[in-house]
Amino acid sequence: MRRCLGAALGVVLGAALLGAGTAPAQPVATARAQPVATARAQPVATARAQPVAYPDRPVQVVVSWQAGGVVDTIGRALAQAMSDASGGQFVVVNRDGASGIVGAQAVAAARPDGLMIGFGPITPITTAAHTIRNVPFGVDSFDYVCKVFENVLTVSVANASPFRTLPELIAAIRARPDAMTYGHFGTNSLGHLSFANIAGGLSLRVVDVPFRGEVPIYPEMLAGRLDFGIGTVGGARGKPVRLLAVFGDSRSRAAPEVPSTRELGLPTLQPVLAGITLPRGTPLAIAERLDALCRQATEAASFQAVMGRLGEPILYADRAGFTAAAQRDNADKAAVVRALGLLPQ
């Protein structure tokens, strides 16, 4: 099968990766004198871990994306709600660069004491190791605390397009091999992998055109220079486009009228999973405390108001659920990259 590709745009990983950077240690309090001995010995330890006074110092919340974007806005609203619930301070720090890799590396390399945590899509974690050379971390470099939302990918066409359904579009691609084009947000990006997975599974021959992000795809599609595009539910909102499908096992709450790729019987990758991560080896008591605070934050009226304004459904999952989803996502991406014969950029 001949594959036609647009001009590939590699992801550049900066040579200097950011360090861990945790808050300075606090002064040690002077202990009061204790009785030398008593008739009854005090217990040395208990079987169950004692509750932790966390956070007792400011916590850096690393958002691996630019300030002012959707992920940053959600991260700041979540951090504020967690601060309110805990009485502590969760402070967002933007460490964007290399499509999220710079921030993810900062979290992976941080001291596992809960004073630096990550928030945002885990795509740099579950995809980068398979698609980018020399990434210094992998899926097992992190602990997964809670999922907060999903960035759901879509197949869309201009409103003027003759295609009303994804099966109609697939039939046209099959009838015109190597003639139809689609845009996605970068070679080896999740958007690229998601439709390449369908094309490979159905032996379709279609020309993919990589762009720098989602935004420039829509003008090209509306001008008729692309037959369809891969974007997101949020990115398509308010634009004169028609959503033919969402990628995932089920329909999106943000677009319940649009069928899922699984529902249509097509090869399916998960949506972009987004939540809180920790450096691997963070004490369990801290991870459990963060999970509890995350759940409380997603139930807070202030956070729900922000998500409602953005049109993003809250899709909370606990530590066990988020960890399982991350491991599945990583395995799925590795399998797709191998099947398609894609090489790290």
PDB file of C-alpha atoms in Angstrom, residues 38-313:
ATOM      1  CA  THR A  38       6.619   5.396  82.032  1.00  0.00           C
ATOM      2  CA  ALA A  39       5.353   2.178  83.421  1.00  0.00           C
ATOM      3  CA  ARG A  40       3.414   1.446  80.239  1.00  0.00           C
ATOM      4  CA  ALA A  41       5.312   1.472  76.963  1.00  0.00           C
ATOM      5  CA  GLN A  42       3.799   3.520  74.154  1.00  0.00           C
ATOM      6  CA  PRO A  43       3.107   1.797  70.805  1.00  0.00           C
ATOM      7  CA  VAL A  44       5.930   2.273  68.340  1.00  0.00           C
ATOM      8  CA  ALA A  45       3.858   1.964  65.146  1.00  0.00           C
ATOM      9  CA  THR A  46       0.409   0.994  64.008  1.00  0.00           C
ATOM     10  CA  ALA A  47      -0.577  -1.368  61.242  1.00  0.00           C
ATOM     11  CA  ARG A  48      -2.373   1.345  59.278  1.00  0.00           C
ATOM     12  CA  ALA A  49      -0.704   4.474  57.947  1.00  0.00           C
ATOM     13  CA  GLN A  50      -1.521   7.590  59.942  1.00  0.00           C
ATOM     14  CA  PRO A  51      -3.275  10.493  58.207  1.00  0.00           C
ATOM     15  CA  VAL A  52      -0.810  12.934  56.674  1.00  0.00           C
ATOM     16  CA  ALA A  53      -0.922  16.686  57.210  1.00  0.00           C
ATOM     17  CA  TYR A  54      -0.826  17.355  53.475  1.00  0.00           C
ATOM     18  CA  PRO A  55      -0.318  19.825  52.018  1.00  0.00           C
ATOM     19  CA  ASP A  56       1.687  21.494  54.767  1.00  0.00           C
ATOM     20  CA  ARG A  57       3.692  23.500  52.208  1.00  0.00           C
ATOM     21  CA  PRO A  58       2.790  25.047  48.815  1.00  0.00           C
ATOM     22  CA  VAL A  59       2.395  22.456  46.038  1.00  0.00           C
ATOM     23  CA  GLN A  60       3.504  23.242  42.478  1.00  0.00           C
ATOM     24  CA  VAL A  61       0.976  22.066  39.904  1.00  0.00           C
ATOM     25  CA  VAL A  62       2.901  21.729  36.648  1.00  0.00           C
ATOM     26  CA  VAL A  63       0.735  22.404  33.583  1.00  0.00           C
ATOM     27  CA  SER A  64       2.666  21.377  30.478  1.00  0.00           C
ATOM     28  CA  TRP A  65       0.759  23.748  28.191  1.00  0.00           C
ATOM     29  CA  GLN A  66       0.663  27.484  27.609  1.00  0.00           C
ATOM     30  CA  ALA A  67      -1.051  29.857  30.008  1.00  0.00           C
ATOM     31  CA  GLY A  68      -4.501  30.954  28.888  1.00  0.00           C
ATOM     32  CA  GLY A  69      -5.453  27.780  27.028  1.00  0.00           C
ATOM     33  CA  VAL A  70      -8.206  25.319  27.938  1.00  0.00           C
ATOM     34  CA  VAL A  71      -5.897  22.952  29.864  1.00  0.00           C
ATOM     35  CA  ASP A  72      -4.372  25.851  31.803  1.00  0.00           C
ATOM     36  CA  THR A  73      -7.810  27.273  32.628  1.00  0.00           C
ATOM     37  CA  ILE A  74      -9.036  23.918  33.911  1.00  0.00           C
ATOM     38  CA  GLY A  75      -5.809  23.359  35.845  1.00  0.00           C
ATOM     39  CA  ARG A  76      -6.095  26.707  37.625  1.00  0.00           C
ATOM     40  CA  ALA A  77      -9.746  26.126  38.514  1.00  0.00           C
ATOM     41  CA  LEU A  78      -8.910  22.659  39.873  1.00  0.00           C
ATOM     42  CA  ALA A  79      -5.912  23.966  41.845  1.00  0.00           C
ATOM     43  CA  GLN A  80      -8.060  26.661  43.451  1.00  0.00           C
ATOM     44  CA  ALA A  81     -10.792  24.171  44.352  1.00  0.00           C
ATOM     45  CA  MET A  82      -8.187  21.815  45.870  1.00  0.00           C
ATOM     46  CA  SER A  83      -6.710  24.724  47.849  1.00  0.00           C
ATOM     47  CA  ASP A  84     -10.170  25.574  49.160  1.00  0.00           C
ATOM     48  CA  ALA A  85     -10.880  21.952  50.108  1.00  0.00           C
ATOM     49  CA  SER A  86      -7.538  21.404  51.868  1.00  0.00           C
ATOM     50  CA  GLY A  87      -6.752  24.783  53.368  1.00  0.00           C
ATOM     51  CA  GLY A  88      -3.360  24.519  51.635  1.00  0.00           C
ATOM     52  CA  GLN A  89      -1.891  26.085  48.511  1.00  0.00           C
ATOM     53  CA  PHE A  90      -1.862  24.454  45.073  1.00  0.00           C
ATOM     54  CA  VAL A  91      -0.093  26.837  42.682  1.00  0.00           C
ATOM     55  CA  VAL A  92      -0.073  26.368  38.883  1.00  0.00           C
ATOM     56  CA  VAL A  93       3.305  26.639  37.143  1.00  0.00           C
ATOM     57  CA  ASN A  94       3.339  26.525  33.324  1.00  0.00           C
ATOM     58  CA  ARG A  95       6.219  24.509  31.865  1.00  0.00           C
ATOM     59  CA  ASP A  96       5.173  24.219  28.252  1.00  0.00           C
ATOM     60  CA  GLY A  97       7.362  23.109  25.384  1.00  0.00           C
ATOM     61  CA  ALA A  98       7.962  20.154  23.063  1.00  0.00           C
ATOM     62  CA  SER A  99       4.245  19.243  23.006  1.00  0.00           C
ATOM     63  CA  GLY A 100       4.080  18.694  26.757  1.00  0.00           C
ATOM     64  CA  ILE A 101       7.349  16.787  27.134  1.00  0.00           C
ATOM     65  CA  VAL A 102       9.176  19.521  29.069  1.00  0.00           C
ATOM     66  CA  GLY A 103       6.557  19.647  31.827  1.00  0.00           C
ATOM     67  CA  ALA A 104       6.199  15.880  32.008  1.00  0.00           C
ATOM     68  CA  GLN A 105       9.969  15.516  32.400  1.00  0.00           C
ATOM     69  CA  ALA A 106       9.960  18.058  35.233  1.00  0.00           C
ATOM     70  CA  VAL A 107       7.374  15.984  37.114  1.00  0.00           C
ATOM     71  CA  ALA A 108       9.086  12.659  36.391  1.00  0.00           C
ATOM     72  CA  ALA A 109      12.393  14.025  37.736  1.00  0.00           C
ATOM     73  CA  ALA A 110      10.907  15.710  40.827  1.00  0.00           C
ATOM     74  CA  ARG A 111      11.445  14.457  44.376  1.00  0.00           C
ATOM     75  CA  PRO A 112       8.512  12.121  45.166  1.00  0.00           C
ATOM     76  CA  ASP A 113       7.286  14.127  48.149  1.00  0.00           C
ATOM     77  CA  GLY A 114       4.024  15.522  46.765  1.00  0.00           C
ATOM     78  CA  LEU A 115       5.343  19.083  46.444  1.00  0.00           C
ATOM     79  CA  MET A 116       5.386  18.916  42.644  1.00  0.00           C
ATOM     80  CA  ILE A 117       2.513  17.294  40.770  1.00  0.00           C
ATOM     81  CA  GLY A 118       1.438  17.334  37.145  1.00  0.00           C
ATOM     82  CA  PHE A 119      -1.888  18.213  35.584  1.00  0.00           C
ATOM     83  CA  GLY A 120      -3.116  17.872  32.022  1.00  0.00           C
ATOM     84  CA  PRO A 121      -3.330  15.400  29.152  1.00  0.00           C
ATOM     85  CA  ILE A 122      -1.135  12.331  29.554  1.00  0.00           C
ATOM     86  CA  THR A 123      -0.488  12.143  25.800  1.00  0.00           C
ATOM     87  CA  PRO A 124       3.169  13.178  26.284  1.00  0.00           C
ATOM     88  CA  ILE A 125       3.521  10.174  28.588  1.00  0.00           C
ATOM     89  CA  THR A 126       1.640   7.442  26.729  1.00  0.00           C
ATOM     90  CA  THR A 127       2.464   8.529  23.174  1.00  0.00           C
ATOM     91  CA  ALA A 128       5.854  10.272  23.195  1.00  0.00           C
ATOM     92  CA  ALA A 129       7.889   7.211  24.155  1.00  0.00           C
ATOM     93  CA  HIS A 130       6.684   5.498  20.975  1.00  0.00           C
ATOM     94  CA  THR A 131       6.803   8.427  18.554  1.00  0.00           C
ATOM     95  CA  ILE A 132       9.707  10.683  19.631  1.00  0.00           C
ATOM     96  CA  ARG A 133      13.368   9.804  19.946  1.00  0.00           C
ATOM     97  CA  ASN A 134      15.164   9.801  23.296  1.00  0.00           C
ATOM     98  CA  VAL A 135      12.273  10.709  25.563  1.00  0.00           C
ATOM     99  CA  PRO A 136      13.695  10.276  29.107  1.00  0.00           C
ATOM    100  CA  PHE A 137      10.558   8.853  30.720  1.00  0.00           C
ATOM    101  CA  GLY A 138       7.807   6.310  30.118  1.00  0.00           C
ATOM    102  CA  VAL A 139       4.407   5.298  31.422  1.00  0.00           C
ATOM    103  CA  ASP A 140       5.985   3.692  34.512  1.00  0.00           C
ATOM    104  CA  SER A 141       7.784   6.908  35.495  1.00  0.00           C
ATOM    105  CA  PHE A 142       4.566   8.260  37.029  1.00  0.00           C
ATOM    106  CA  ASP A 143       1.809   7.472  39.502  1.00  0.00           C
ATOM    107  CA  TYR A 144      -1.698   8.333  38.314  1.00  0.00           C
ATOM    108  CA  VAL A 145      -3.880  10.078  40.900  1.00  0.00           C
ATOM    109  CA  CYS A 146      -7.184  10.961  39.238  1.00  0.00           C
ATOM    110  CA  LYS A 147      -8.679  11.603  35.829  1.00  0.00           C
ATOM    111  CA  VAL A 148     -10.588  14.887  35.555  1.00  0.00           C
ATOM    112  CA  PHE A 149     -11.670  15.217  31.925  1.00  0.00           C
ATOM    113  CA  GLU A 150     -11.110  13.890  28.413  1.00  0.00           C
ATOM    114  CA  ASN A 151     -10.170  15.864  25.313  1.00  0.00           C
ATOM    115  CA  VAL A 152     -12.311  14.005  22.781  1.00  0.00           C
ATOM    116  CA  LEU A 153     -11.053  13.836  19.192  1.00  0.00           C
ATOM    117  CA  THR A 154     -13.393  14.083  16.223  1.00  0.00           C
ATOM    118  CA  VAL A 155     -13.692  13.518  12.485  1.00  0.00           C
ATOM    119  CA  SER A 156     -15.284  16.616  10.970  1.00  0.00           C
ATOM    120  CA  VAL A 157     -16.160  18.044   7.573  1.00  0.00           C
ATOM    121  CA  ALA A 158     -17.262  21.491   6.417  1.00  0.00           C
ATOM    122  CA  ASN A 159     -20.991  22.090   6.508  1.00  0.00           C
ATOM    123  CA  ALA A 160     -20.890  22.320   2.715  1.00  0.00           C
ATOM    124  CA  SER A 161     -19.416  18.818   2.412  1.00  0.00           C
ATOM    125  CA  PRO A 162     -21.593  16.150   0.800  1.00  0.00           C
ATOM    126  CA  PHE A 163     -20.669  13.639   3.508  1.00  0.00           C
ATOM    127  CA  ARG A 164     -23.229  13.254   6.269  1.00  0.00           C
ATOM    128  CA  THR A 165     -21.788  10.202   8.035  1.00  0.00           C
ATOM    129  CA  LEU A 166     -18.378   8.631   8.591  1.00  0.00           C
ATOM    130  CA  PRO A 167     -19.335   5.447   6.679  1.00  0.00           C
ATOM    131  CA  GLU A 168     -20.154   7.665   3.656  1.00  0.00           C
ATOM    132  CA  LEU A 169     -16.758   9.336   3.954  1.00  0.00           C
ATOM    133  CA  ILE A 170     -14.970   5.994   4.250  1.00  0.00           C
ATOM    134  CA  ALA A 171     -16.772   4.710   1.159  1.00  0.00           C
ATOM    135  CA  ALA A 172     -15.586   7.762  -0.806  1.00  0.00           C
ATOM    136  CA  ILE A 173     -11.984   7.252   0.374  1.00  0.00           C
ATOM    137  CA  ARG A 174     -12.144   3.628  -0.708  1.00  0.00           C
ATOM    138  CA  ALA A 175     -13.529   4.607  -4.116  1.00  0.00           C
ATOM    139  CA  ARG A 176     -10.807   7.231  -4.682  1.00  0.00           C
ATOM    140  CA  PRO A 177      -7.531   5.834  -3.304  1.00  0.00           C
ATOM    141  CA  ASP A 178      -4.770   8.405  -2.726  1.00  0.00           C
ATOM    142  CA  ALA A 179      -7.046  11.247  -3.881  1.00  0.00           C
ATOM    143  CA  MET A 180      -8.662  12.501  -0.660  1.00  0.00           C
ATOM    144  CA  THR A 181      -6.888  14.521   2.023  1.00  0.00           C
ATOM    145  CA  TYR A 182      -7.287  15.144   5.728  1.00  0.00           C
ATOM    146  CA  GLY A 183      -5.577  17.427   8.227  1.00  0.00           C
ATOM    147  CA  HIS A 184      -4.325  16.568  11.697  1.00  0.00           C
ATOM    148  CA  PHE A 185      -2.260  18.342  14.342  1.00  0.00           C
ATOM    149  CA  GLY A 186       1.195  16.928  13.680  1.00  0.00           C
ATOM    150  CA  THR A 187       2.958  13.807  12.470  1.00  0.00           C
ATOM    151  CA  ASN A 188       2.671  11.033  15.073  1.00  0.00           C
ATOM    152  CA  SER A 189       0.265  13.145  17.140  1.00  0.00           C
ATOM    153  CA  LEU A 190      -2.760  11.431  18.644  1.00  0.00           C
ATOM    154  CA  GLY A 191      -4.927  12.927  15.898  1.00  0.00           C
ATOM    155  CA  HIS A 192      -2.644  11.398  13.280  1.00  0.00           C
ATOM    156  CA  LEU A 193      -2.489   8.021  15.024  1.00  0.00           C
ATOM    157  CA  SER A 194      -6.254   7.885  15.592  1.00  0.00           C
ATOM    158  CA  PHE A 195      -7.232   8.121  11.935  1.00  0.00           C
ATOM    159  CA  ALA A 196      -4.150   6.246  10.690  1.00  0.00           C
ATOM    160  CA  ASN A 197      -5.371   3.420  12.914  1.00  0.00           C
ATOM    161  CA  ILE A 198      -8.692   3.391  11.040  1.00  0.00           C
ATOM    162  CA  ALA A 199      -7.033   3.743   7.633  1.00  0.00           C
ATOM    163  CA  GLY A 200      -4.620   0.898   8.372  1.00  0.00           C
ATOM    164  CA  GLY A 201      -7.323  -1.357   9.767  1.00  0.00           C
ATOM    165  CA  LEU A 202      -9.551  -0.838   6.715  1.00  0.00           C
ATOM    166  CA  SER A 203      -6.709  -0.718   4.137  1.00  0.00           C
ATOM    167  CA  LEU A 204      -7.662   2.807   3.093  1.00  0.00           C
ATOM    168  CA  ARG A 205      -5.312   4.951   1.012  1.00  0.00           C
ATOM    169  CA  VAL A 206      -5.689   8.596   1.994  1.00  0.00           C
ATOM    170  CA  VAL A 207      -3.312  11.568   2.065  1.00  0.00           C
ATOM    171  CA  ASP A 208      -2.632  12.979   5.547  1.00  0.00           C
ATOM    172  CA  VAL A 209      -1.499  16.594   5.939  1.00  0.00           C
ATOM    173  CA  PRO A 210       0.129  17.586   9.249  1.00  0.00           C
ATOM    174  CA  PHE A 211      -0.389  21.043  10.758  1.00  0.00           C
ATOM    175  CA  ARG A 212       1.017  22.851  13.781  1.00  0.00           C
ATOM    176  CA  GLY A 213      -1.952  22.302  16.031  1.00  0.00           C
ATOM    177  CA  GLU A 214      -5.684  22.128  15.450  1.00  0.00           C
ATOM    178  CA  VAL A 215      -6.565  25.761  14.692  1.00  0.00           C
ATOM    179  CA  PRO A 216      -5.178  25.999  11.107  1.00  0.00           C
ATOM    180  CA  ILE A 217      -6.992  22.845  10.004  1.00  0.00           C
ATOM    181  CA  TYR A 218     -10.433  24.475   9.908  1.00  0.00           C
ATOM    182  CA  PRO A 219      -9.747  27.296   7.405  1.00  0.00           C
ATOM    183  CA  GLU A 220      -8.189  24.796   5.001  1.00  0.00           C
ATOM    184  CA  MET A 221     -11.165  22.476   5.359  1.00  0.00           C
ATOM    185  CA  LEU A 222     -13.683  25.294   4.915  1.00  0.00           C
ATOM    186  CA  ALA A 223     -11.807  26.485   1.816  1.00  0.00           C
ATOM    187  CA  GLY A 224     -12.134  23.016   0.278  1.00  0.00           C
ATOM    188  CA  ARG A 225      -8.417  22.255   0.304  1.00  0.00           C
ATOM    189  CA  LEU A 226      -8.980  19.398   2.771  1.00  0.00           C
ATOM    190  CA  ASP A 227     -11.763  16.822   2.502  1.00  0.00           C
ATOM    191  CA  PHE A 228     -11.965  16.356   6.276  1.00  0.00           C
ATOM    192  CA  GLY A 229     -10.058  17.039   9.470  1.00  0.00           C
ATOM    193  CA  ILE A 230      -9.198  15.506  12.816  1.00  0.00           C
ATOM    194  CA  GLY A 231      -9.838  17.900  15.672  1.00  0.00           C
ATOM    195  CA  THR A 232     -11.526  18.054  19.055  1.00  0.00           C
ATOM    196  CA  VAL A 233     -15.090  18.597  20.223  1.00  0.00           C
ATOM    197  CA  GLY A 234     -14.071  21.831  21.926  1.00  0.00           C
ATOM    198  CA  GLY A 235     -12.042  23.070  18.965  1.00  0.00           C
ATOM    199  CA  ALA A 236     -14.931  22.537  16.539  1.00  0.00           C
ATOM    200  CA  ARG A 237     -17.450  24.305  18.757  1.00  0.00           C
ATOM    201  CA  GLY A 238     -18.940  27.381  17.072  1.00  0.00           C
ATOM    202  CA  LYS A 239     -17.378  26.641  13.670  1.00  0.00           C
ATOM    203  CA  PRO A 240     -19.334  25.851  10.465  1.00  0.00           C
ATOM    204  CA  VAL A 241     -18.372  22.176  10.519  1.00  0.00           C
ATOM    205  CA  ARG A 242     -20.208  18.884  10.925  1.00  0.00           C
ATOM    206  CA  LEU A 243     -18.948  16.217  13.325  1.00  0.00           C
ATOM    207  CA  LEU A 244     -19.140  12.743  11.797  1.00  0.00           C
ATOM    208  CA  ALA A 245     -17.731  10.767  14.735  1.00  0.00           C
ATOM    209  CA  VAL A 246     -15.880  11.022  18.029  1.00  0.00           C
ATOM    210  CA  PHE A 247     -12.962   8.723  18.796  1.00  0.00           C
ATOM    211  CA  GLY A 248     -13.619   6.471  21.766  1.00  0.00           C
ATOM    212  CA  ASP A 249     -15.621   3.608  23.164  1.00  0.00           C
ATOM    213  CA  SER A 250     -18.725   5.705  23.773  1.00  0.00           C
ATOM    214  CA  ARG A 251     -20.339   8.979  22.763  1.00  0.00           C
ATOM    215  CA  SER A 252     -19.108  12.212  24.298  1.00  0.00           C
ATOM    216  CA  ARG A 253     -21.303  14.031  26.791  1.00  0.00           C
ATOM    217  CA  ALA A 254     -20.247  17.214  25.029  1.00  0.00           C
ATOM    218  CA  ALA A 255     -21.661  15.968  21.692  1.00  0.00           C
ATOM    219  CA  PRO A 256     -24.168  13.212  22.526  1.00  0.00           C
ATOM    220  CA  GLU A 257     -25.698  13.229  19.051  1.00  0.00           C
ATOM    221  CA  VAL A 258     -22.416  12.162  17.414  1.00  0.00           C
ATOM    222  CA  PRO A 259     -21.640   8.415  17.161  1.00  0.00           C
ATOM    223  CA  SER A 260     -18.388   6.990  18.516  1.00  0.00           C
ATOM    224  CA  THR A 261     -15.892   5.109  16.386  1.00  0.00           C
ATOM    225  CA  ARG A 262     -16.434   2.010  18.536  1.00  0.00           C
ATOM    226  CA  GLU A 263     -20.169   2.270  17.968  1.00  0.00           C
ATOM    227  CA  LEU A 264     -19.501   2.357  14.204  1.00  0.00           C
ATOM    228  CA  GLY A 265     -17.386  -0.805  14.473  1.00  0.00           C
ATOM    229  CA  LEU A 266     -14.111   0.957  13.616  1.00  0.00           C
ATOM    230  CA  PRO A 267     -10.614   0.547  15.091  1.00  0.00           C
ATOM    231  CA  THR A 268     -10.590   2.820  18.138  1.00  0.00           C
ATOM    232  CA  LEU A 269      -8.067   4.620  20.317  1.00  0.00           C
ATOM    233  CA  GLN A 270      -9.063   6.268  23.588  1.00  0.00           C
ATOM    234  CA  PRO A 271      -9.663  10.021  23.816  1.00  0.00           C
ATOM    235  CA  VAL A 272      -6.985  12.225  25.378  1.00  0.00           C
ATOM    236  CA  LEU A 273      -7.025  11.437  29.110  1.00  0.00           C
ATOM    237  CA  ALA A 274      -6.287  14.361  31.431  1.00  0.00           C
ATOM    238  CA  GLY A 275      -5.711  14.415  35.165  1.00  0.00           C
ATOM    239  CA  ILE A 276      -3.199  14.579  38.018  1.00  0.00           C
ATOM    240  CA  THR A 277       0.095  12.673  37.963  1.00  0.00           C
ATOM    241  CA  LEU A 278       2.931  12.250  40.472  1.00  0.00           C
ATOM    242  CA  PRO A 279       6.574  11.186  40.262  1.00  0.00           C
ATOM    243  CA  ARG A 280       6.769   7.415  40.672  1.00  0.00           C
ATOM    244  CA  GLY A 281       7.371   6.390  44.273  1.00  0.00           C
ATOM    245  CA  THR A 282       5.380   9.144  45.986  1.00  0.00           C
ATOM    246  CA  PRO A 283       4.120   7.816  49.348  1.00  0.00           C
ATOM    247  CA  LEU A 284       0.733   6.114  49.111  1.00  0.00           C
ATOM    248  CA  ALA A 285      -0.741   8.302  51.863  1.00  0.00           C
ATOM    249  CA  ILE A 286      -0.027  11.426  49.790  1.00  0.00           C
ATOM    250  CA  ALA A 287      -1.438   9.874  46.616  1.00  0.00           C
ATOM    251  CA  GLU A 288      -4.622   8.881  48.450  1.00  0.00           C
ATOM    252  CA  ARG A 289      -4.958  12.330  49.981  1.00  0.00           C
ATOM    253  CA  LEU A 290      -4.548  13.949  46.554  1.00  0.00           C
ATOM    254  CA  ASP A 291      -7.166  11.625  45.069  1.00  0.00           C
ATOM    255  CA  ALA A 292      -9.630  12.599  47.800  1.00  0.00           C
ATOM    256  CA  LEU A 293      -8.929  16.307  47.227  1.00  0.00           C
ATOM    257  CA  CYS A 294      -9.266  15.849  43.463  1.00  0.00           C
ATOM    258  CA  ARG A 295     -12.688  14.254  43.879  1.00  0.00           C
ATOM    259  CA  GLN A 296     -13.813  17.037  46.219  1.00  0.00           C
ATOM    260  CA  ALA A 297     -12.550  19.655  43.766  1.00  0.00           C
ATOM    261  CA  THR A 298     -14.478  18.155  40.849  1.00  0.00           C
ATOM    262  CA  GLU A 299     -17.628  18.354  42.978  1.00  0.00           C
ATOM    263  CA  ALA A 300     -17.052  22.014  43.911  1.00  0.00           C
ATOM    264  CA  ALA A 301     -19.510  24.527  42.470  1.00  0.00           C
ATOM    265  CA  SER A 302     -16.660  26.850  41.421  1.00  0.00           C
ATOM    266  CA  PHE A 303     -14.955  24.140  39.364  1.00  0.00           C
ATOM    267  CA  GLN A 304     -18.189  22.911  37.841  1.00  0.00           C
ATOM    268  CA  ALA A 305     -19.002  26.472  36.760  1.00  0.00           C
ATOM    269  CA  VAL A 306     -15.696  26.772  34.881  1.00  0.00           C
ATOM    270  CA  MET A 307     -16.156  23.410  33.168  1.00  0.00           C
ATOM    271  CA  GLY A 308     -19.708  24.336  32.226  1.00  0.00           C
ATOM    272  CA  ARG A 309     -18.535  27.589  30.677  1.00  0.00           C
ATOM    273  CA  LEU A 310     -15.910  25.694  28.653  1.00  0.00           C
ATOM    274  CA  GLY A 311     -18.400  23.009  27.619  1.00  0.00           C
ATOM    275  CA  GLU A 312     -16.137  20.290  29.030  1.00  0.00           C
ATOM    276  CA  PRO A 313     -17.808  17.420  30.930  1.00  0.00           C
TER     277      PRO A 313
END
